PDB file of C-alpha atoms in Angstrom:
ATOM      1  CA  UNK A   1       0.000   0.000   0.000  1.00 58.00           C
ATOM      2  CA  UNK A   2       1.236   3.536  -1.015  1.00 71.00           C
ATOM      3  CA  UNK A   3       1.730   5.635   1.960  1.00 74.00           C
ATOM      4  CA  UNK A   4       1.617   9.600   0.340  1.00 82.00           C
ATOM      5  CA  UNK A   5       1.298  10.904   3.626  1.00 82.00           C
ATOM      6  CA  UNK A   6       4.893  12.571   3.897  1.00 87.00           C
ATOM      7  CA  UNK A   7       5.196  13.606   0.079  1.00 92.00           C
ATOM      8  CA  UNK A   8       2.188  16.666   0.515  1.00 92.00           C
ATOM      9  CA  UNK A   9       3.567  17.642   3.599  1.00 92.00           C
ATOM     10  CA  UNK A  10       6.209  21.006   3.723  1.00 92.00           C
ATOM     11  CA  UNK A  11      10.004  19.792   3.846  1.00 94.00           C
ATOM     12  CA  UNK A  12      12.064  22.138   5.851  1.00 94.00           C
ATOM     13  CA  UNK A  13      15.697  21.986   4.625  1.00 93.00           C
ATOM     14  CA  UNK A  14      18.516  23.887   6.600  1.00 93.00           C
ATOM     15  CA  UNK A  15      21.255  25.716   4.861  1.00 94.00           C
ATOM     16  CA  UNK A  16      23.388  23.368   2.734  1.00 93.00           C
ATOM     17  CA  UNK A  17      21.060  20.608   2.941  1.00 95.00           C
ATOM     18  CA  UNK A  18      19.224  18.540   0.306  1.00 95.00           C
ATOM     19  CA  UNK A  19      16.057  16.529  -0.634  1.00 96.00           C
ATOM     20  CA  UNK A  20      16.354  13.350  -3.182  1.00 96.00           C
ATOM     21  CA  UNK A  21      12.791  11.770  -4.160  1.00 96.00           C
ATOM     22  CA  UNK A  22      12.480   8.674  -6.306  1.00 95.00           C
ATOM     23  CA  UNK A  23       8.605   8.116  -7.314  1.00 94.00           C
ATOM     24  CA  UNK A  24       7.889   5.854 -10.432  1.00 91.00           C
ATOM     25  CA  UNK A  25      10.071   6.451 -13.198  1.00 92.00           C
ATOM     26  CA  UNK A  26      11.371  10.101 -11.423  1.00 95.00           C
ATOM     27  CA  UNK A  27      14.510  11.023  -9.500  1.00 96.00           C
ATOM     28  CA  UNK A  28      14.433  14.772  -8.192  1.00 96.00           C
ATOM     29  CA  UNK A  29      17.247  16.358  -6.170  1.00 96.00           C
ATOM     30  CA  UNK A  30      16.687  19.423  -4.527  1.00 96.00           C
ATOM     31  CA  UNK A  31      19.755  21.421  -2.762  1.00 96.00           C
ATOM     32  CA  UNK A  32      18.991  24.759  -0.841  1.00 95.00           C
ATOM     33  CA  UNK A  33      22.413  27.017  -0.294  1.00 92.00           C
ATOM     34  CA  UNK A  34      22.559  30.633   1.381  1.00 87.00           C
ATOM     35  CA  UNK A  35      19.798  31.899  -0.365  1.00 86.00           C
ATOM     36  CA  UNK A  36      19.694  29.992  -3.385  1.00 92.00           C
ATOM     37  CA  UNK A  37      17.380  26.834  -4.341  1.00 94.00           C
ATOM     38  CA  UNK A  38      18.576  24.695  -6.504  1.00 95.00           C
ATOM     39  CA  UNK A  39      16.394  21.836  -8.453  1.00 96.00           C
ATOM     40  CA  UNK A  40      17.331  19.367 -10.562  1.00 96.00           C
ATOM     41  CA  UNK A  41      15.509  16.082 -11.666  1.00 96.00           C
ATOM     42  CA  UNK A  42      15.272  13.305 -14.566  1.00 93.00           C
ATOM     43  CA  UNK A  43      12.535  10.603 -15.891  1.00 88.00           C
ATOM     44  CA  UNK A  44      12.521   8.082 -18.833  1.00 80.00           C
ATOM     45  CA  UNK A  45       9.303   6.835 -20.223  1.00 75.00           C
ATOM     46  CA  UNK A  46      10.359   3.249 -17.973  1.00 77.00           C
ATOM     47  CA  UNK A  47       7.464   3.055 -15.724  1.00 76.00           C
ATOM     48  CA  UNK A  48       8.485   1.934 -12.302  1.00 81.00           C
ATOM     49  CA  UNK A  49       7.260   1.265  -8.510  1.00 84.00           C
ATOM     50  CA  UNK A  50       9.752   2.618  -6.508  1.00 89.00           C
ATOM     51  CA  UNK A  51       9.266   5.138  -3.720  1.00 91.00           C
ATOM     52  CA  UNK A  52      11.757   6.734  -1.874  1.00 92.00           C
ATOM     53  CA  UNK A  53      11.861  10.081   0.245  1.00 94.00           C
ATOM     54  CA  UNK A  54      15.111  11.474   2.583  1.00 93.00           C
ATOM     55  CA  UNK A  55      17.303  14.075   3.203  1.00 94.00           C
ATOM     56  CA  UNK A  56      20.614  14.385   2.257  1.00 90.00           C
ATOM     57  CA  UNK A  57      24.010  15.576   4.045  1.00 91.00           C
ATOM     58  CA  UNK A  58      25.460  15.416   0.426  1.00 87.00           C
ATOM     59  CA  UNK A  59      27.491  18.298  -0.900  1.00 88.00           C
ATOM     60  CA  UNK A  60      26.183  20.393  -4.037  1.00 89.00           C
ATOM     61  CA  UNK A  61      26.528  18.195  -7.187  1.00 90.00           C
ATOM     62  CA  UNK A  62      27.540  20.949  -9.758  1.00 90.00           C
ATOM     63  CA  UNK A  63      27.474  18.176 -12.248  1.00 91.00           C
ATOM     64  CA  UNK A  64      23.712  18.045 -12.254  1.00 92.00           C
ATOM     65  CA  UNK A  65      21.081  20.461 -14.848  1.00 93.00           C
ATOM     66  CA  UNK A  66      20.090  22.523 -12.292  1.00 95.00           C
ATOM     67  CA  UNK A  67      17.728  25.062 -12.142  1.00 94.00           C
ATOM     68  CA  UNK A  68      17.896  27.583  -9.669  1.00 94.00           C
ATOM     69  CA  UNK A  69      15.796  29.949  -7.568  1.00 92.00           C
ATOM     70  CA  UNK A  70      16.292  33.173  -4.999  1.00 92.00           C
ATOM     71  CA  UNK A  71      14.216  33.218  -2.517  1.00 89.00           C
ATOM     72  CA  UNK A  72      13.926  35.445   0.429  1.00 87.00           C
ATOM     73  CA  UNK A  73      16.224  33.979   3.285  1.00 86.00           C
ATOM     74  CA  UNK A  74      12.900  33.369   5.480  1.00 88.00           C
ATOM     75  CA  UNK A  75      11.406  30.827   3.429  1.00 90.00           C
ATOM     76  CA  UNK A  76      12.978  27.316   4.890  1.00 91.00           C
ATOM     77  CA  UNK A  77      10.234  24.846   3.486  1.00 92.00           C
ATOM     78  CA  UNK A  78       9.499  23.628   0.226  1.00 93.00           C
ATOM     79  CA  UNK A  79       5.774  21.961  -0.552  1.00 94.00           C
ATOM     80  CA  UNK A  80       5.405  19.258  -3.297  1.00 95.00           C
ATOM     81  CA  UNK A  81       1.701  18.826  -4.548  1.00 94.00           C
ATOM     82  CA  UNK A  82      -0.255  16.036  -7.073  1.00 95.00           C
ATOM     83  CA  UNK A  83      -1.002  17.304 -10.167  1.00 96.00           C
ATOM     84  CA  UNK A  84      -1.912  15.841 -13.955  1.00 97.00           C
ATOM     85  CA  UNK A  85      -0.674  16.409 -17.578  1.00 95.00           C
ATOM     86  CA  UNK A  86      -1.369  19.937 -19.126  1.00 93.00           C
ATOM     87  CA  UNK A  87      -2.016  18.237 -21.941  1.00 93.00           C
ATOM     88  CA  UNK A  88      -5.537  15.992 -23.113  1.00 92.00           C
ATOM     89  CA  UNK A  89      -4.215  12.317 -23.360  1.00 93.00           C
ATOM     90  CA  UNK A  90      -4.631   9.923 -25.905  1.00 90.00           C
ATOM     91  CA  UNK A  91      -5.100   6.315 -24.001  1.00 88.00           C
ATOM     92  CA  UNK A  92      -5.863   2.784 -25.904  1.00 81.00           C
ATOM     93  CA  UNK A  93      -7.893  -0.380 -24.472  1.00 79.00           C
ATOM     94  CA  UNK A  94      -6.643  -3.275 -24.256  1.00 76.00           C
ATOM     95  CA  UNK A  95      -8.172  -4.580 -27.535  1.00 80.00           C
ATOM     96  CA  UNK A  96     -10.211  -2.463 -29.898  1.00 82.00           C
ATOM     97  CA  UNK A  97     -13.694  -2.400 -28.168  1.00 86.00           C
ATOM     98  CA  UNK A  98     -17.261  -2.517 -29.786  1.00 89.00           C
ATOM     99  CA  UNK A  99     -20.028  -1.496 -27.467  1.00 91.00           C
ATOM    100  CA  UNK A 100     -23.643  -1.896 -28.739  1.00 95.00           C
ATOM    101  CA  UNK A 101     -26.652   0.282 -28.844  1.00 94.00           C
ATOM    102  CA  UNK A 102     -28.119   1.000 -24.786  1.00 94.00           C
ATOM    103  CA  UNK A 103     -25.078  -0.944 -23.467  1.00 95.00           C
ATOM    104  CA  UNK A 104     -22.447   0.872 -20.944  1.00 95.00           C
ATOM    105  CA  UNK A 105     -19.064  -0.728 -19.456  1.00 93.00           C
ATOM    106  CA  UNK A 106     -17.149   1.208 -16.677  1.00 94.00           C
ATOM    107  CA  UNK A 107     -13.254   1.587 -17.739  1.00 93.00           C
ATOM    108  CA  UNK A 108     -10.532   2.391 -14.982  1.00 94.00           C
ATOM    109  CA  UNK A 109      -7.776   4.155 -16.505  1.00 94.00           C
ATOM    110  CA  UNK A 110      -4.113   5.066 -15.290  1.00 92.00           C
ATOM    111  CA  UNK A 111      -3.017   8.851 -15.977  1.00 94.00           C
ATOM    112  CA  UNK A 112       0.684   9.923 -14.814  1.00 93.00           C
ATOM    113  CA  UNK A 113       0.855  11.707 -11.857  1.00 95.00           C
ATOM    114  CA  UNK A 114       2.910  15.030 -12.250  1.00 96.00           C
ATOM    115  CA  UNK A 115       4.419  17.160  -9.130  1.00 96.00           C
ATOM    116  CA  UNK A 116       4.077  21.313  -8.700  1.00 95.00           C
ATOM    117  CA  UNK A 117       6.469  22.475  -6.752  1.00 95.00           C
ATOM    118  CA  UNK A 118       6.123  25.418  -4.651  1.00 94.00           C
ATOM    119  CA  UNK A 119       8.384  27.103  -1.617  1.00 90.00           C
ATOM    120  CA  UNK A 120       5.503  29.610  -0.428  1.00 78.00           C
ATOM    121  CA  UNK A 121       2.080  30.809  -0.806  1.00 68.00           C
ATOM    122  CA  UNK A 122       2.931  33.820  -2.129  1.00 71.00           C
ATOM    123  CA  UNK A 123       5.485  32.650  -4.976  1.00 70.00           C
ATOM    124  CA  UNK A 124       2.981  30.219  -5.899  1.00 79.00           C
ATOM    125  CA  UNK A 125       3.889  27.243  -7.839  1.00 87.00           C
ATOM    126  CA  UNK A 126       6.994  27.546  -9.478  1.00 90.00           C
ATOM    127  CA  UNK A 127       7.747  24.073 -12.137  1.00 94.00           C
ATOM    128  CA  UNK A 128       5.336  21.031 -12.805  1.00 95.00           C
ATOM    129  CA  UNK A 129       7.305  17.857 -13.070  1.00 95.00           C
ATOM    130  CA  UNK A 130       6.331  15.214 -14.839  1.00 94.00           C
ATOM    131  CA  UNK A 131       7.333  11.789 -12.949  1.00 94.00           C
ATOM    132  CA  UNK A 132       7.389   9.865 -16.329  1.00 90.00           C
ATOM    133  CA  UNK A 133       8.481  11.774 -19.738  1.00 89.00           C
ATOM    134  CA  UNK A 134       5.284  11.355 -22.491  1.00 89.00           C
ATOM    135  CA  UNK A 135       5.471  10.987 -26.396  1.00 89.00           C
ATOM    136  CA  UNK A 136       3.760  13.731 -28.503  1.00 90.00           C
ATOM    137  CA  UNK A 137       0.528  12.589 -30.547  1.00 88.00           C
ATOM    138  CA  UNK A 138      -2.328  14.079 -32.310  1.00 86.00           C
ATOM    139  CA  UNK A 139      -6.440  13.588 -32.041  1.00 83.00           C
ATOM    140  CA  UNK A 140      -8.162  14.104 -34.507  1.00 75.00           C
ATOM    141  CA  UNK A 141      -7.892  15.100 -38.422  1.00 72.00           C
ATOM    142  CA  UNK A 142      -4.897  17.619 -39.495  1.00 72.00           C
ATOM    143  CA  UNK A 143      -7.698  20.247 -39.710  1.00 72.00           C
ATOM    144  CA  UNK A 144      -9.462  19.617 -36.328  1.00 74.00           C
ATOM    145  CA  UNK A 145      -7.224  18.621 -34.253  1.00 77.00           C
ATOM    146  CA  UNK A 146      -4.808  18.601 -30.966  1.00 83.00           C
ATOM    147  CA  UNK A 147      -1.951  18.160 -29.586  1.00 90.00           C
ATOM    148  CA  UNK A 148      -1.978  15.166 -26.677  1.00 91.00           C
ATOM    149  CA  UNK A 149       0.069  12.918 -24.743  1.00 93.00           C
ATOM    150  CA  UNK A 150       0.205   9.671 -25.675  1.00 88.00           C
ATOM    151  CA  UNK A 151       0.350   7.048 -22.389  1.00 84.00           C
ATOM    152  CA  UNK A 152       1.054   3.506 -22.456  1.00 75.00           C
ATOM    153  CA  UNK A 153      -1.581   1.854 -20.370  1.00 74.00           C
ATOM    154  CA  UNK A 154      -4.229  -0.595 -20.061  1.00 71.00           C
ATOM    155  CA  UNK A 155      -7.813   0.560 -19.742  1.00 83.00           C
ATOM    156  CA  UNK A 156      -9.093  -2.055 -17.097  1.00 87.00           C
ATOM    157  CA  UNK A 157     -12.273  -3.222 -16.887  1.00 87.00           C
ATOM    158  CA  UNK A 158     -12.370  -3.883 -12.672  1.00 87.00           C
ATOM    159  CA  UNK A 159     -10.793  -1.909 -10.121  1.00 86.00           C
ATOM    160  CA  UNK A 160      -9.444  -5.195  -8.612  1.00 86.00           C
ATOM    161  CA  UNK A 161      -7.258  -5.719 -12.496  1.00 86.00           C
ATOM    162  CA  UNK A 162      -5.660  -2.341 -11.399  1.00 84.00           C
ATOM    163  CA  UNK A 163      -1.556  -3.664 -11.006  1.00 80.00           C
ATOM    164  CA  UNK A 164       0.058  -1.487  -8.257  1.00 77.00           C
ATOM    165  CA  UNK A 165       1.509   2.131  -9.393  1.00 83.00           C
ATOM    166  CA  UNK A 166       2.815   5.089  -7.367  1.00 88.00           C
ATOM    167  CA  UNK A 167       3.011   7.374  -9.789  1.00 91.00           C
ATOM    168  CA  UNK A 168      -0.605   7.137 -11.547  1.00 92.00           C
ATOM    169  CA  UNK A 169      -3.891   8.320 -10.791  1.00 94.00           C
ATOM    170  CA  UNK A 170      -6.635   6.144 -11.812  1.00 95.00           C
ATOM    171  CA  UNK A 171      -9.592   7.794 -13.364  1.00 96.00           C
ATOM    172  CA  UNK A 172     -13.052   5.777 -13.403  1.00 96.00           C
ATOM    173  CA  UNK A 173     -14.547   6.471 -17.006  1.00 94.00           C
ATOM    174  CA  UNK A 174     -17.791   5.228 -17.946  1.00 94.00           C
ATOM    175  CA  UNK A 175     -19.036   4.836 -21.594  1.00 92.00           C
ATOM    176  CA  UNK A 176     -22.541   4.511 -22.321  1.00 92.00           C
ATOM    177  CA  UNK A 177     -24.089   3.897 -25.603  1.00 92.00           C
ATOM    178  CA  UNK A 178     -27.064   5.441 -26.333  1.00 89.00           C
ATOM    179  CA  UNK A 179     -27.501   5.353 -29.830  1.00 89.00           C
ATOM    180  CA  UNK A 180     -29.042   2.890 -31.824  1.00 90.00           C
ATOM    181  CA  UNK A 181     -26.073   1.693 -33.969  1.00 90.00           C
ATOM    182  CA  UNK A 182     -22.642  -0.213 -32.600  1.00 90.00           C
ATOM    183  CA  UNK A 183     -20.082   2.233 -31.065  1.00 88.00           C
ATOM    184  CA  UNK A 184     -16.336   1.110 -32.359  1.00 87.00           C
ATOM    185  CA  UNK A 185     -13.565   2.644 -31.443  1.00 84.00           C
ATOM    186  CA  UNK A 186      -9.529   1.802 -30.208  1.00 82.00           C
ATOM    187  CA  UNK A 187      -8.974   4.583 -28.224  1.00 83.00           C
ATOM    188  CA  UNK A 188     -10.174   7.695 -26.177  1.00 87.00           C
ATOM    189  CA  UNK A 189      -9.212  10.956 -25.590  1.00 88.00           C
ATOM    190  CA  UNK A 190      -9.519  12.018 -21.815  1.00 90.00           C
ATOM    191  CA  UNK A 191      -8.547  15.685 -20.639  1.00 91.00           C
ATOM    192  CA  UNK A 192      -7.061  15.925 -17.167  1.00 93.00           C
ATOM    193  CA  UNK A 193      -7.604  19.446 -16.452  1.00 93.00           C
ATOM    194  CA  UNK A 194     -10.817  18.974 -15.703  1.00 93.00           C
ATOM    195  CA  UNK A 195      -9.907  16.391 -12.771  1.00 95.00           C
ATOM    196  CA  UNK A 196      -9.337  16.494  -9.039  1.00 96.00           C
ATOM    197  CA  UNK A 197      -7.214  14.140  -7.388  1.00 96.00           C
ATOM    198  CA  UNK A 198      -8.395  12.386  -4.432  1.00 95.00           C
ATOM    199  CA  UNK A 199      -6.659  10.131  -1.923  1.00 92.00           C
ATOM    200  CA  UNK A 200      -7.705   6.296  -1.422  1.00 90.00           C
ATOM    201  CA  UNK A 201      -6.554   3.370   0.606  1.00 87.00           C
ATOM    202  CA  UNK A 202      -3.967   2.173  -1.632  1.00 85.00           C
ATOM    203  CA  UNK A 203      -4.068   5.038  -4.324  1.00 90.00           C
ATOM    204  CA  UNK A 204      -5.046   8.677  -5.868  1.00 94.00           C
ATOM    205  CA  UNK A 205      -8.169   8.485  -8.062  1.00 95.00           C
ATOM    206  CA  UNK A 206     -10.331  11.439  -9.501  1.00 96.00           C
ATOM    207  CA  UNK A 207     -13.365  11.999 -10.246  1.00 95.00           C
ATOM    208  CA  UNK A 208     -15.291  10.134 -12.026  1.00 94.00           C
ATOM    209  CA  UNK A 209     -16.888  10.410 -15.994  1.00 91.00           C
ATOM    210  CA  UNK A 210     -19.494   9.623 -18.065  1.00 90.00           C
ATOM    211  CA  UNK A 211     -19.384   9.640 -21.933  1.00 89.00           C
ATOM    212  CA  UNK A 212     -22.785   8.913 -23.624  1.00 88.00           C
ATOM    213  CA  UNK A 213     -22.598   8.326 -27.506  1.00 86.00           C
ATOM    214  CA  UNK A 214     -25.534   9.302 -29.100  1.00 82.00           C
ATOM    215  CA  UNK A 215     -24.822   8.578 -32.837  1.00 78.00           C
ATOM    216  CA  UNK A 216     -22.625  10.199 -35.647  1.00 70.00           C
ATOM    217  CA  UNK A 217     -25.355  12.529 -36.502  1.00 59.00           C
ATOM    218  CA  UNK A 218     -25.981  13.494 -32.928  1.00 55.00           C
ATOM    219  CA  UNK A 219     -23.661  15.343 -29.796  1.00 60.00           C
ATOM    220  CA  UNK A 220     -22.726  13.307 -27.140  1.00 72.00           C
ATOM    221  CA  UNK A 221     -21.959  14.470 -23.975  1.00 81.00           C
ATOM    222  CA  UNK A 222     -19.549  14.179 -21.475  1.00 84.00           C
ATOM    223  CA  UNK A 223     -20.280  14.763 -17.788  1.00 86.00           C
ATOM    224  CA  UNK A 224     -17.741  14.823 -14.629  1.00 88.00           C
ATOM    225  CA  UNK A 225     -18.546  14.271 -11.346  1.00 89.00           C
ATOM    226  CA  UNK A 226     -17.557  17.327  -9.155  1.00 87.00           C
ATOM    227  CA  UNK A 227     -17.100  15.426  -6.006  1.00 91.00           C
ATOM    228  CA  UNK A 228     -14.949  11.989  -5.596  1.00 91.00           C
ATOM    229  CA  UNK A 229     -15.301   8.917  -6.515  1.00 93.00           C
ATOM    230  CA  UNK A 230     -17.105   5.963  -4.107  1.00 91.00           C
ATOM    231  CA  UNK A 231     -13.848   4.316  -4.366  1.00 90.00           C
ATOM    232  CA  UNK A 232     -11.395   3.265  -1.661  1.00 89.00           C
ATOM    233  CA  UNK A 233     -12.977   5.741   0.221  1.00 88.00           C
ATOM    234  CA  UNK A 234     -11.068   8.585  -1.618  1.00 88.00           C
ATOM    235  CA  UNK A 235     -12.066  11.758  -0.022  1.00 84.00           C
ATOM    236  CA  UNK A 236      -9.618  13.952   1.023  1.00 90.00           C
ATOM    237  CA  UNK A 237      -8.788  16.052  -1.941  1.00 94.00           C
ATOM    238  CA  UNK A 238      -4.868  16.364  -2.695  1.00 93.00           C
ATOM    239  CA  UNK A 239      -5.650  18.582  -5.951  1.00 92.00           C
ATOM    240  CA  UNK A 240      -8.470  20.630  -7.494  1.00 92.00           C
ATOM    241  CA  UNK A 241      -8.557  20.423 -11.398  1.00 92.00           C
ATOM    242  CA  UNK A 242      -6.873  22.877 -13.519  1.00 92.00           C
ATOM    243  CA  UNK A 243     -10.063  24.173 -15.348  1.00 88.00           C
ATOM    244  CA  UNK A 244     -14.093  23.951 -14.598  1.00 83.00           C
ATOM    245  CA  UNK A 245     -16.283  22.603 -17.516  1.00 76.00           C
ATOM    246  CA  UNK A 246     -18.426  24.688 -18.851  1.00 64.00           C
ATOM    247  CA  UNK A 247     -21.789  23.530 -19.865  1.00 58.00           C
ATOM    248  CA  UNK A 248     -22.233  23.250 -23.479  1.00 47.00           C
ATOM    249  CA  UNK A 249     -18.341  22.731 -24.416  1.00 57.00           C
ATOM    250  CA  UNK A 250     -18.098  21.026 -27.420  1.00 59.00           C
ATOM    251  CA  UNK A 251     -14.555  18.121 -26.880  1.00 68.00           C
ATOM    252  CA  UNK A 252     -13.813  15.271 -29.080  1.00 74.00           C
ATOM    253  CA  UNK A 253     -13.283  11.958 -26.818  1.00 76.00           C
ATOM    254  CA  UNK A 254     -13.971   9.174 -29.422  1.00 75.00           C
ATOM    255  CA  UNK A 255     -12.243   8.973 -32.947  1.00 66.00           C
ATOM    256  CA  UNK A 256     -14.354  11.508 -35.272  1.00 48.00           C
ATOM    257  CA  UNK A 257     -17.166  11.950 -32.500  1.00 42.00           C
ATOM    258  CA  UNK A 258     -17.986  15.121 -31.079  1.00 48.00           C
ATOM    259  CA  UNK A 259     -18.491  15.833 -27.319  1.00 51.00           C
ATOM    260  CA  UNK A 260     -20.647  18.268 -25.353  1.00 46.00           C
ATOM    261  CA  UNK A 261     -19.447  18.421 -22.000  1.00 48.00           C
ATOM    262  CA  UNK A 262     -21.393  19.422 -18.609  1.00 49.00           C
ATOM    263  CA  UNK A 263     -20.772  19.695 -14.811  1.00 50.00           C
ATOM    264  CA  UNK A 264     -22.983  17.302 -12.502  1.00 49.00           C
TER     265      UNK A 264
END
């Protein structure tokens, strides 16, 4: 069972002290001098389950790409907080799925977990790591298009399917179809900002989603939840979403099928 517990809370570093984090497929260093911050950090698109949190005694690596901060001499603490991609993400089932007319099936899916780092209120949140690097894709035709992420992960159909990882957050998708013709399709396009992170038993989720396919010819809508999920009793909130939806957006979650997305 992941234990997140000491990740969200502030880590006070003295003078000439450091902070190393390992979490999935991330290392992060983090060095504080006189004044001076210094951050530095690395990820490969190797997924991994490692965890590990400490402070160091080590002297300032110079041979590391830092980046570095000044900072008023009062500030002692640096916060770390759970955040997802900037980015919509392009995820595939595990086989090419065909869901027919008034059916639904609930799909969990695993979305990287990014950190914001921030030293104060007042500076605000200063870099968003991600703790596994993500290839570029595209959605859509060259016309109407996006940019995305592309992730390497199984959709699962049962919670219980869900392998252990410390640096994803799983977000419970439903897809309903209520149209009167089959619904085919190999892969979905999810957008994180509009989802809050929420702490379980043994993981983060977020809130959940509905999609409802209505036809070629007609919207479809997508709705998410605006409270968490009745999952591993995950309710204390770790993250609010980057953006609110506003009723009567128009997304694109399915290959070539147009979304209207609401708030419930």
């Amino acid at each position: 069972m992941m234990n997140y517990a000491k990740l969200w809370k502030p880590h006070a570093l003295a003078k000439g002290k450091g902070l190393e984090l390992e979490l999935g497929a991330l290392k992060l260093w983090v060095h504080r001098g006189d004044r001076d911050w210094h951050l530095a950090y690395e990820s490969d698109t190797q997924e991994r389950e490692r965890f590990a949190l400490s402070q160091s005694d080590a002297p300032f690596n110079p041979d590391r790409d830092w980046t570095r901060w000044f900072l008023d001499e009062k500030i002692t603490e640096l916060r770390m907080q759970p955040m997802l991609p900037d980015r919509p993400i392009i995820v595939r089932p595990e086989m090419p799925v065909c869901l027919m007319p008034k059916q639904a099936v609930q799909f969990f899916i695993g979305i990287p977990l990014w950190l914001g780092i921030s030293f104060d209120a007042k500076n605000g949140r200063v870099i968003e790591i991600p703790t596994q690097r993500l290839s570029n894709s595209w959605f859509g035709t060259f016309s109407e298009g996006e940019l995305c992420y592309a992730v390497k992960t199984k959709v699962k159909l049962r919670k219980e399917d869900l392998s252990p990882a410390v640096s994803r957050v799983v977000f419970p998708l439903e897809v309903r179809n209520a149209s009167q013709t089959k619904l085919n399709f190999e892969r979905l396009c999810i957008r994180p900002q509009f989802l809050s992170i929420y702490q379980g038993k043994s993981r983060l989720w977020t809130n959940k989603g509905r999609a409802s396919y209505r036809g070629e010819e007609n919207w479809s809508r997508m709705v998410y939840a605006s409270t968490a999920p009745d999952f591993e009793e995950a309710g204390r909130l770790l993250g609010k979403a980057r953006e609110t939806t506003q009723r009567g957006s128009i997304l694109k979650t399915f290959d070539n099928l147009k979304q209207r997305v609401d708030l419930s």
